[in-house]
mmCIF file of C-alpha atoms and ligand atoms in Angstrom:
data_model
loop_
_atom_site.group_PDB
_atom_site.id
_atom_site.type_symbol
_atom_site.label_atom_id
_atom_site.label_comp_id
_atom_site.label_asym_id
_atom_site.label_seq_id
_atom_site.Cartn_x
_atom_site.Cartn_y
_atom_site.Cartn_z
ATOM 1 C CA MET A 1 -8.492 3.085 16.635
ATOM 2 C CA ILE A 2 -5.036 1.570 16.540
ATOM 3 C CA ILE A 3 -4.289 -1.922 17.775
ATOM 4 C CA VAL A 4 -0.655 -2.033 18.855
ATOM 5 C CA LEU A 5 0.798 -5.531 18.535
ATOM 6 C CA LYS A 6 3.287 -7.207 20.837
ATOM 7 C CA PRO A 7 6.742 -7.482 19.242
ATOM 8 C CA ASP A 8 6.373 -11.289 19.166
ATOM 9 C CA ALA A 9 2.804 -11.395 17.769
ATOM 10 C CA THR A 10 2.492 -14.326 15.372
ATOM 11 C CA LYS A 11 1.067 -14.294 11.842
ATOM 12 C CA LYS A 12 -1.817 -16.463 13.034
ATOM 13 C CA GLN A 13 -2.674 -14.004 15.826
ATOM 14 C CA ILE A 14 -2.567 -11.091 13.366
ATOM 15 C CA LEU A 15 -4.848 -12.915 10.915
ATOM 16 C CA HIS A 16 -7.293 -13.646 13.734
ATOM 17 C CA ILE A 17 -7.447 -9.968 14.721
ATOM 18 C CA GLU A 18 -7.888 -8.914 11.090
ATOM 19 C CA GLN A 19 -10.679 -11.460 10.672
ATOM 20 C CA LYS A 20 -12.557 -10.075 13.695
ATOM 21 C CA ILE A 21 -12.196 -6.523 12.385
ATOM 22 C CA LYS A 22 -13.716 -7.596 9.052
ATOM 23 C CA GLU A 23 -16.576 -9.365 10.834
ATOM 24 C CA LEU A 24 -17.515 -6.005 12.362
ATOM 25 C CA GLY A 25 -17.814 -4.581 8.853
ATOM 26 C CA LEU A 26 -14.554 -2.635 9.272
ATOM 27 C CA LYS A 27 -11.250 -2.677 7.395
ATOM 28 C CA PRO A 28 -7.931 -3.637 8.992
ATOM 29 C CA MET A 29 -4.804 -1.812 7.873
ATOM 30 C CA LEU A 30 -1.556 -3.443 8.908
ATOM 31 C CA SER A 31 1.429 -1.153 9.228
ATOM 32 C CA ALA A 32 4.853 -2.491 10.162
ATOM 33 C CA GLY A 33 6.857 0.482 11.428
ATOM 34 C CA LYS A 34 10.422 0.601 12.722
ATOM 35 C CA GLU A 35 9.308 0.917 16.319
ATOM 36 C CA ARG A 36 6.095 -1.102 16.342
ATOM 37 C CA THR A 37 3.649 -3.026 14.223
ATOM 38 C CA ILE A 38 0.088 -1.835 14.393
ATOM 39 C CA ILE A 39 -3.277 -2.564 12.884
ATOM 40 C CA GLY A 40 -5.369 0.460 12.060
ATOM 41 C CA VAL A 41 -9.123 -0.088 12.124
ATOM 42 C CA ILE A 42 -10.882 1.776 9.361
ATOM 43 C CA GLY A 43 -14.534 2.634 9.775
ATOM 44 C CA GLU A 44 -16.791 3.798 12.540
ATOM 45 C CA GLU A 45 -14.908 3.987 15.841
ATOM 46 C CA ASP A 46 -18.073 2.959 17.787
ATOM 47 C CA LYS A 47 -18.274 -0.337 15.929
ATOM 48 C CA ALA A 48 -14.624 -1.094 16.631
ATOM 49 C CA ARG A 49 -15.266 -0.731 20.352
ATOM 50 C CA LEU A 50 -17.714 -3.673 20.197
ATOM 51 C CA GLN A 51 -14.762 -6.088 20.370
ATOM 52 C CA PRO A 52 -12.457 -6.086 23.407
ATOM 53 C CA PHE A 53 -9.320 -6.219 21.253
ATOM 54 C CA GLU A 54 -7.160 -5.677 24.364
ATOM 55 C CA ALA A 55 -7.970 -9.266 25.320
ATOM 56 C CA PHE A 56 -6.792 -10.792 22.031
ATOM 57 C CA PRO A 57 -3.549 -12.768 21.970
ATOM 58 C CA GLY A 58 -0.719 -10.761 20.410
ATOM 59 C CA VAL A 59 -2.239 -7.381 21.349
ATOM 60 C CA GLU A 60 -0.264 -4.996 23.526
ATOM 61 C CA SER A 61 -2.687 -2.088 23.664
ATOM 62 C CA VAL A 62 -5.595 -0.397 21.941
ATOM 63 C CA VAL A 63 -5.285 3.336 21.309
ATOM 64 C CA PRO A 64 -8.159 5.477 20.115
ATOM 65 C CA ILE A 65 -7.126 8.170 17.604
ATOM 66 C CA GLN A 66 -8.447 11.506 18.755
ATOM 67 C CA LYS A 67 -8.032 13.370 15.479
ATOM 68 C CA PRO A 68 -10.851 13.295 12.897
ATOM 69 C CA TYR A 69 -8.281 12.216 10.319
ATOM 70 C CA LYS A 70 -6.867 8.914 11.483
ATOM 71 C CA PHE A 71 -4.366 7.229 9.223
ATOM 72 C CA VAL A 72 -2.650 10.345 7.981
ATOM 73 C CA SER A 73 -2.119 11.523 11.557
ATOM 74 C CA ARG A 74 1.106 11.427 13.563
ATOM 75 C CA GLU A 75 -0.859 9.589 16.214
ATOM 76 C CA PHE A 76 -1.129 6.689 13.791
ATOM 77 C CA LYS A 77 2.458 6.794 12.568
ATOM 78 C CA LYS A 78 5.324 8.526 14.320
ATOM 79 C CA GLU A 79 7.990 8.328 11.572
ATOM 80 C CA ASN A 80 7.872 10.498 8.468
ATOM 81 C CA SER A 81 6.451 8.706 5.452
ATOM 82 C CA ILE A 82 8.781 8.413 2.506
ATOM 83 C CA ILE A 83 7.004 8.067 -0.818
ATOM 84 C CA LYS A 84 8.714 6.328 -3.730
ATOM 85 C CA LEU A 85 7.935 8.407 -6.798
ATOM 86 C CA ALA A 86 9.885 6.326 -9.272
ATOM 87 C CA PRO A 87 12.899 4.022 -9.112
ATOM 88 C CA GLY A 88 15.589 5.966 -7.242
ATOM 89 C CA VAL A 89 13.399 9.034 -6.597
ATOM 90 C CA GLU A 90 11.619 9.420 -3.275
ATOM 91 C CA ILE A 91 10.120 12.250 -1.287
ATOM 92 C CA GLY A 92 9.925 12.822 2.455
ATOM 93 C CA GLY A 93 13.447 11.670 3.244
ATOM 94 C CA GLN A 94 16.712 13.536 3.558
ATOM 95 C CA LYS A 95 16.730 14.666 -0.075
ATOM 96 C CA PHE A 96 14.768 17.758 -1.104
ATOM 97 C CA ILE A 97 12.978 17.093 -4.404
ATOM 98 C CA VAL A 98 12.239 19.709 -7.054
ATOM 99 C CA MET A 99 9.506 19.016 -9.608
ATOM 100 C CA ALA A 100 9.491 21.465 -12.502
ATOM 101 C CA GLY A 101 8.071 22.042 -15.942
ATOM 102 C CA PRO A 102 5.445 24.004 -17.836
ATOM 103 C CA CYS A 103 1.962 24.704 -16.569
ATOM 104 C CA THR A 104 0.557 22.855 -19.538
ATOM 105 C CA VAL A 105 1.937 20.602 -22.259
ATOM 106 C CA GLU A 106 1.865 22.737 -25.424
ATOM 107 C CA ASN A 107 3.646 20.563 -27.954
ATOM 108 C CA ARG A 108 6.144 17.729 -27.970
ATOM 109 C CA ASP A 109 9.302 19.679 -28.827
ATOM 110 C CA ARG A 110 8.743 22.443 -26.312
ATOM 111 C CA LEU A 111 8.036 19.924 -23.568
ATOM 112 C CA VAL A 112 11.167 17.907 -24.340
ATOM 113 C CA ASN A 113 13.242 21.082 -24.457
ATOM 114 C CA ILE A 114 11.962 22.273 -21.056
ATOM 115 C CA ALA A 115 12.375 18.763 -19.631
ATOM 116 C CA ASN A 116 16.025 18.652 -20.666
ATOM 117 C CA LEU A 117 16.670 22.114 -19.234
ATOM 118 C CA VAL A 118 15.075 21.470 -15.843
ATOM 119 C CA LYS A 119 16.832 18.121 -15.618
ATOM 120 C CA LYS A 120 20.185 19.771 -16.285
ATOM 121 C CA SER A 121 19.500 22.166 -13.389
ATOM 122 C CA GLY A 122 18.703 19.330 -10.983
ATOM 123 C CA ALA A 123 14.932 18.802 -11.146
ATOM 124 C CA LYS A 124 14.011 15.202 -10.381
ATOM 125 C CA VAL A 125 10.430 15.169 -11.696
ATOM 126 C CA LEU A 126 8.833 16.768 -14.775
ATOM 127 C CA ARG A 127 5.508 18.560 -14.291
ATOM 128 C CA GLY A 128 3.023 19.397 -17.036
ATOM 129 C CA GLY A 129 -0.757 19.427 -17.314
ATOM 130 C CA ALA A 130 -2.503 17.594 -20.124
ATOM 131 C CA PHE A 131 -5.980 18.151 -18.667
ATOM 132 C CA LYS A 132 -6.238 21.716 -17.401
ATOM 133 C CA PRO A 133 -8.738 23.005 -14.821
ATOM 134 C CA ARG A 134 -9.340 26.460 -16.318
ATOM 135 C CA THR A 135 -11.564 29.058 -14.700
ATOM 136 C CA SER A 136 -13.121 29.874 -18.075
ATOM 137 C CA PRO A 137 -14.533 27.136 -20.325
ATOM 138 C CA TYR A 138 -13.208 29.133 -23.300
ATOM 139 C CA SER A 139 -9.566 28.975 -22.157
ATOM 140 C CA PHE A 140 -7.211 26.280 -23.491
ATOM 141 C CA GLN A 141 -8.237 23.026 -21.812
ATOM 142 C CA GLY A 142 -5.063 21.038 -22.480
ATOM 143 C CA LEU A 143 -3.914 18.571 -25.139
ATOM 144 C CA LYS A 144 -5.530 15.731 -23.171
ATOM 145 C CA ASP A 145 -4.598 12.217 -24.435
ATOM 146 C CA LYS A 146 -2.052 13.636 -26.856
ATOM 147 C CA GLY A 147 -0.473 15.633 -24.014
ATOM 148 C CA MET A 148 -0.196 12.475 -21.911
ATOM 149 C CA LYS A 149 1.690 10.765 -24.728
ATOM 150 C CA PHE A 150 4.057 13.731 -25.081
ATOM 151 C CA LEU A 151 4.723 13.593 -21.337
ATOM 152 C CA TYR A 152 5.509 9.915 -21.633
ATOM 153 C CA GLU A 153 7.853 10.584 -24.539
ATOM 154 C CA ALA A 154 9.622 13.309 -22.555
ATOM 155 C CA LYS A 155 9.966 10.841 -19.696
ATOM 156 C CA LYS A 156 11.495 8.225 -21.958
ATOM 157 C CA MET A 157 13.934 10.753 -23.414
ATOM 158 C CA THR A 158 15.039 12.325 -20.132
ATOM 159 C CA GLY A 159 14.409 9.601 -17.572
ATOM 160 C CA LEU A 160 12.428 12.107 -15.478
ATOM 161 C CA PRO A 161 9.281 10.680 -13.875
ATOM 162 C CA ILE A 162 6.178 12.749 -14.600
ATOM 163 C CA ILE A 163 3.488 14.411 -12.525
ATOM 164 C CA THR A 164 0.258 15.485 -14.188
ATOM 165 C CA GLU A 165 -3.242 16.433 -13.056
ATOM 166 C CA LEU A 166 -6.224 14.104 -13.123
ATOM 167 C CA MET A 167 -9.666 15.730 -13.081
ATOM 168 C CA ASP A 168 -12.004 12.975 -14.229
ATOM 169 C CA PRO A 169 -12.004 9.391 -12.886
ATOM 170 C CA ARG A 170 -12.826 8.204 -16.418
ATOM 171 C CA ASP A 171 -9.271 9.168 -17.418
ATOM 172 C CA LEU A 172 -7.698 7.108 -14.642
ATOM 173 C CA PRO A 173 -6.587 4.184 -16.899
ATOM 174 C CA LEU A 174 -4.630 6.669 -19.025
ATOM 175 C CA PHE A 175 -2.933 8.049 -15.921
ATOM 176 C CA LEU A 176 -2.136 4.606 -14.585
ATOM 177 C CA LYS A 177 -0.417 3.910 -17.887
ATOM 178 C CA TYR A 178 1.557 7.139 -18.353
ATOM 179 C CA ALA A 179 1.877 9.106 -15.099
ATOM 180 C CA ASP A 180 4.255 8.473 -12.207
ATOM 181 C CA ILE A 181 2.450 10.823 -9.836
ATOM 182 C CA ILE A 182 -1.211 11.741 -10.108
ATOM 183 C CA GLN A 183 -1.854 15.362 -9.188
ATOM 184 C CA ILE A 184 -5.198 16.245 -7.667
ATOM 185 C CA GLY A 185 -5.578 19.982 -8.094
ATOM 186 C CA ALA A 186 -6.759 22.565 -5.595
ATOM 187 C CA ARG A 187 -10.187 22.729 -7.231
ATOM 188 C CA ASN A 188 -10.707 19.011 -6.768
ATOM 189 C CA MET A 189 -9.377 18.643 -3.252
ATOM 190 C CA GLN A 190 -12.888 17.897 -2.048
ATOM 191 C CA ASN A 191 -14.032 15.874 -5.041
ATOM 192 C CA PHE A 192 -14.493 12.888 -2.788
ATOM 193 C CA GLU A 193 -15.387 10.382 -5.506
ATOM 194 C CA LEU A 194 -12.192 11.294 -7.384
ATOM 195 C CA LEU A 195 -10.193 10.917 -4.150
ATOM 196 C CA LYS A 196 -11.701 7.475 -3.569
ATOM 197 C CA GLU A 197 -10.839 6.374 -7.101
ATOM 198 C CA VAL A 198 -7.153 7.334 -6.794
ATOM 199 C CA GLY A 199 -7.259 5.783 -3.330
ATOM 200 C CA LYS A 200 -8.021 2.426 -4.926
ATOM 201 C CA THR A 201 -4.769 2.587 -6.902
ATOM 202 C CA ARG A 202 -1.249 2.455 -5.486
ATOM 203 C CA LYS A 203 0.110 5.321 -7.609
ATOM 204 C CA PRO A 204 1.656 8.215 -5.707
ATOM 205 C CA VAL A 205 -0.843 11.062 -5.433
ATOM 206 C CA LEU A 206 0.101 14.715 -4.970
ATOM 207 C CA LEU A 207 -2.884 16.340 -3.299
ATOM 208 C CA LYS A 208 -3.070 20.109 -3.493
ATOM 209 C CA ARG A 209 -4.688 22.135 -0.759
ATOM 210 C CA GLY A 210 -7.976 23.723 -1.782
ATOM 211 C CA MET A 211 -7.769 27.493 -1.910
ATOM 212 C CA ALA A 212 -10.491 27.851 0.718
ATOM 213 C CA SER A 213 -9.690 24.817 2.825
ATOM 214 C CA THR A 214 -8.386 24.592 6.341
ATOM 215 C CA ILE A 215 -5.529 22.246 7.171
ATOM 216 C CA LYS A 216 -8.080 19.991 8.837
ATOM 217 C CA ASP A 217 -10.150 19.823 5.613
ATOM 218 C CA PHE A 218 -6.922 19.135 3.719
ATOM 219 C CA LEU A 219 -5.923 16.239 5.943
ATOM 220 C CA LEU A 220 -9.442 14.803 5.830
ATOM 221 C CA SER A 221 -9.207 14.786 2.029
ATOM 222 C CA ALA A 222 -5.923 12.895 2.272
ATOM 223 C CA GLU A 223 -7.689 10.515 4.631
ATOM 224 C CA TYR A 224 -10.217 9.702 1.867
ATOM 225 C CA ILE A 225 -7.321 8.449 -0.265
ATOM 226 C CA VAL A 226 -5.716 6.421 2.530
ATOM 227 C CA SER A 227 -9.038 4.948 3.593
ATOM 228 C CA GLU A 228 -9.200 3.189 0.218
ATOM 229 C CA GLY A 229 -5.741 1.737 0.783
ATOM 230 C CA ASN A 230 -3.386 4.137 -1.010
ATOM 231 C CA HIS A 231 -0.782 5.473 1.428
ATOM 232 C CA ASN A 232 1.371 7.100 -1.235
ATOM 233 C CA ILE A 233 0.347 10.699 -0.683
ATOM 234 C CA ILE A 234 2.273 13.950 -0.946
ATOM 235 C CA LEU A 235 0.560 17.092 0.342
ATOM 236 C CA CYS A 236 1.041 20.360 -1.526
ATOM 237 C CA GLU A 237 0.494 23.843 -0.113
ATOM 238 C CA ARG A 238 -0.273 26.121 -3.076
ATOM 239 C CA GLY A 239 -1.690 29.227 -1.458
ATOM 240 C CA ILE A 240 -5.065 30.103 -0.016
ATOM 241 C CA ARG A 241 -7.501 32.938 -0.604
ATOM 242 C CA THR A 242 -7.150 35.861 1.740
ATOM 243 C CA PHE A 243 -7.986 39.570 1.492
ATOM 244 C CA GLU A 244 -4.500 40.189 0.103
ATOM 245 C CA ASP A 245 -4.511 40.848 -3.628
ATOM 246 C CA ALA A 246 -0.872 41.682 -4.304
ATOM 247 C CA THR A 247 -0.361 38.004 -5.093
ATOM 248 C CA ARG A 248 -2.693 35.528 -6.785
ATOM 249 C CA PHE A 249 -3.140 33.584 -3.529
ATOM 250 C CA THR A 250 -1.398 33.813 -0.152
ATOM 251 C CA LEU A 251 1.221 31.188 0.586
ATOM 252 C CA ASP A 252 0.459 29.725 3.992
ATOM 253 C CA ILE A 253 4.058 29.025 4.915
ATOM 254 C CA SER A 254 3.114 27.950 8.418
ATOM 255 C CA ALA A 255 1.079 25.115 6.903
ATOM 256 C CA VAL A 256 4.360 23.195 6.554
ATOM 257 C CA PRO A 257 5.338 22.984 10.250
ATOM 258 C CA VAL A 258 1.672 22.640 11.242
ATOM 259 C CA ILE A 259 1.117 19.700 8.903
ATOM 260 C CA LYS A 260 4.455 18.162 9.900
ATOM 261 C CA LYS A 261 3.249 18.179 13.486
ATOM 262 C CA LEU A 262 -0.171 16.734 12.683
ATOM 263 C CA SER A 263 0.725 14.265 9.943
ATOM 264 C CA HIS A 264 3.512 11.928 8.835
ATOM 265 C CA LEU A 265 2.976 12.691 5.143
ATOM 266 C CA PRO A 266 5.522 14.655 3.071
ATOM 267 C CA VAL A 267 4.677 18.286 2.278
ATOM 268 C CA VAL A 268 5.765 20.294 -0.749
ATOM 269 C CA ILE A 269 5.182 23.901 -1.745
ATOM 270 C CA ASP A 270 4.029 25.289 -5.087
ATOM 271 C CA PRO A 271 5.521 28.810 -5.207
ATOM 272 C CA SER A 272 4.187 29.469 -8.721
ATOM 273 C CA HIS A 273 0.426 29.216 -8.223
ATOM 274 C CA CYS A 274 0.423 30.836 -4.803
ATOM 275 C CA SER A 275 2.183 33.964 -6.029
ATOM 276 C CA GLY A 276 1.119 34.128 -9.672
ATOM 277 C CA ILE A 277 4.233 36.221 -10.390
ATOM 278 C CA TRP A 278 7.614 34.770 -11.418
ATOM 279 C CA ASP A 279 9.532 37.368 -9.441
ATOM 280 C CA TYR A 280 8.300 35.915 -6.148
ATOM 281 C CA VAL A 281 8.982 32.299 -7.045
ATOM 282 C CA ALA A 282 12.662 32.297 -5.995
ATOM 283 C CA PRO A 283 12.218 33.893 -2.535
ATOM 284 C CA LEU A 284 9.216 31.681 -1.765
ATOM 285 C CA SER A 285 11.139 28.598 -2.898
ATOM 286 C CA LYS A 286 13.969 29.480 -0.537
ATOM 287 C CA ALA A 287 11.461 29.906 2.280
ATOM 288 C CA ALA A 288 10.047 26.459 1.426
ATOM 289 C CA VAL A 289 13.424 24.796 1.927
ATOM 290 C CA ALA A 290 14.112 26.725 5.128
ATOM 291 C CA VAL A 291 10.716 25.987 6.678
ATOM 292 C CA GLY A 292 11.188 22.240 6.261
ATOM 293 C CA ALA A 293 9.134 21.364 3.187
ATOM 294 C CA ASP A 294 10.162 18.183 1.387
ATOM 295 C CA GLY A 295 10.095 19.624 -2.096
ATOM 296 C CA LEU A 296 8.823 22.138 -4.606
ATOM 297 C CA LEU A 297 6.523 22.102 -7.610
ATOM 298 C CA ILE A 298 7.641 24.944 -9.893
ATOM 299 C CA GLU A 299 6.450 26.180 -13.271
ATOM 300 C CA VAL A 300 9.251 26.699 -15.793
ATOM 301 C CA HIS A 301 8.764 27.812 -19.401
ATOM 302 C CA ASP A 302 11.328 28.552 -22.093
ATOM 303 C CA ASP A 303 9.268 31.432 -23.499
ATOM 304 C CA PRO A 304 6.822 32.662 -20.822
ATOM 305 C CA GLU A 305 5.539 35.528 -23.004
ATOM 306 C CA LYS A 306 4.117 32.950 -25.405
ATOM 307 C CA ALA A 307 2.953 30.442 -22.779
ATOM 308 C CA MET A 308 -0.586 29.158 -23.313
ATOM 309 C CA CYS A 309 -1.225 29.120 -19.586
ATOM 310 C CA ASP A 310 0.226 30.847 -16.507
ATOM 311 C CA GLY A 311 3.051 32.637 -18.361
ATOM 312 C CA PRO A 312 3.365 35.472 -15.772
ATOM 313 C CA GLN A 313 4.355 33.029 -13.045
ATOM 314 C CA ALA A 314 6.725 30.851 -15.099
ATOM 315 C CA LEU A 315 10.447 30.980 -14.381
ATOM 316 C CA LYS A 316 12.768 31.081 -17.363
ATOM 317 C CA PRO A 317 15.237 28.183 -17.423
ATOM 318 C CA ALA A 318 18.231 30.455 -16.691
ATOM 319 C CA LYS A 319 16.520 31.833 -13.568
ATOM 320 C CA PHE A 320 15.558 28.304 -12.547
ATOM 321 C CA GLU A 321 19.193 27.222 -12.874
ATOM 322 C CA ILE A 322 20.343 30.012 -10.538
ATOM 323 C CA LEU A 323 17.587 29.237 -8.057
ATOM 324 C CA MET A 324 18.557 25.562 -7.925
ATOM 325 C CA GLN A 325 22.112 26.543 -7.048
ATOM 326 C CA GLU A 326 20.936 28.946 -4.335
ATOM 327 C CA LEU A 327 18.617 26.367 -2.803
ATOM 328 C CA LYS A 328 21.546 24.011 -2.246
ATOM 329 C CA SER A 329 23.171 26.142 0.431
ATOM 330 C CA ILE A 330 19.874 26.623 2.277
ATOM 331 C CA ALA A 331 19.272 22.871 2.172
ATOM 332 C CA LYS A 332 22.782 22.259 3.501
ATOM 333 C CA ALA A 333 22.154 24.611 6.413
ATOM 334 C CA ILE A 334 19.271 22.432 7.584
ATOM 335 C CA GLY A 335 20.990 19.124 6.906
ATOM 336 C CA ARG A 336 19.423 18.256 3.572
ATOM 337 C CA THR A 337 20.680 17.846 0.049
ATOM 338 C CA ILE A 338 19.120 18.649 -3.298
HETATM 339 C C1 PEP B 1 -1.433 23.201 -11.608
HETATM 340 O O1 PEP B 1 -0.536 22.826 -10.841
HETATM 341 O O2 PEP B 1 -1.338 23.110 -12.829
HETATM 342 C C2 PEP B 1 -2.664 23.820 -11.055
HETATM 343 C C3 PEP B 1 -3.715 24.061 -11.816
HETATM 344 O O3 PEP B 1 -2.563 24.121 -9.753
HETATM 345 P P1 PEP B 1 -3.722 24.415 -8.647
HETATM 346 O O4 PEP B 1 -4.609 23.208 -8.638
HETATM 347 O O5 PEP B 1 -2.911 24.568 -7.404
HETATM 348 O O6 PEP B 1 -4.399 25.676 -9.057
HETATM 349 MN MN1 MN B 2 -0.358 26.622 -13.843
#
């Protein structure tokens, strides 16, 4: 439930309400929005109803949240959430953000080279996996700790914040040290213990939609992260499994307006993993801007034929450069800038 406070509610009144919520074994979550200040009550809705919060001083109204996901819902927060990714870089606002880089970190020089190229074309975040979720245990699993250090070096050299995938909560300290955004991959979207662990941090988390998950499942996974206190979440549509086999997955383009209606969180599209083919990356990226996504996560490689992972879907830097230019006019048409 949401407890909506009166505009003149005092600190003392707020503390009193929060105290009562805790006494019920629930967690209060204060959120000061532009229009109103509210306290979200985290935990079982039935327990929250044991207190007549309507009668408390400073309370204007008590609103139950109908949706199974509570704090990521539009019912909880009307305005779009804007997530600060790094100093001067945020997502969910007027600016459309492109995150780009190789599927996996292969070596230091190649990563720095790609980082410089994508930066020159206008990317604002560098992507690259150091821990790779491969379908086969015999495929390259990533450079791990060494890869994280290369990412950090590339960040220091280019100034680009980095996004990289976390698979194991035991690696979290390493990610807290080196990453700017923690990516939770499609295969781990319902790894609830992992979600809770990143929820305990305040690092931005990019949560990818599971390939066989509904939007409701997706938002409930985001709710796991918020319920531990981390509101810095970006949702990523990366394609779902359908009967269609012309592409690796099927991009659910309508997920963007649907999620925008249901949730206040920013939504980005990954045109690389959903298609699996570089040729489709540009048209799908353009569709992402037009449909109202807040950004893109694109794989770029300077020599896709030699890529250790996902070469067929990687854009060459020259193609990426052209795409970035083309995206600008689409963004302008809908009142955004890149
Ligand atoms: C990735 O972005 O590197 C990745 C493995 O993506 P997904 O989890 O969407 O398959
Ligand atoms: Mn990949």
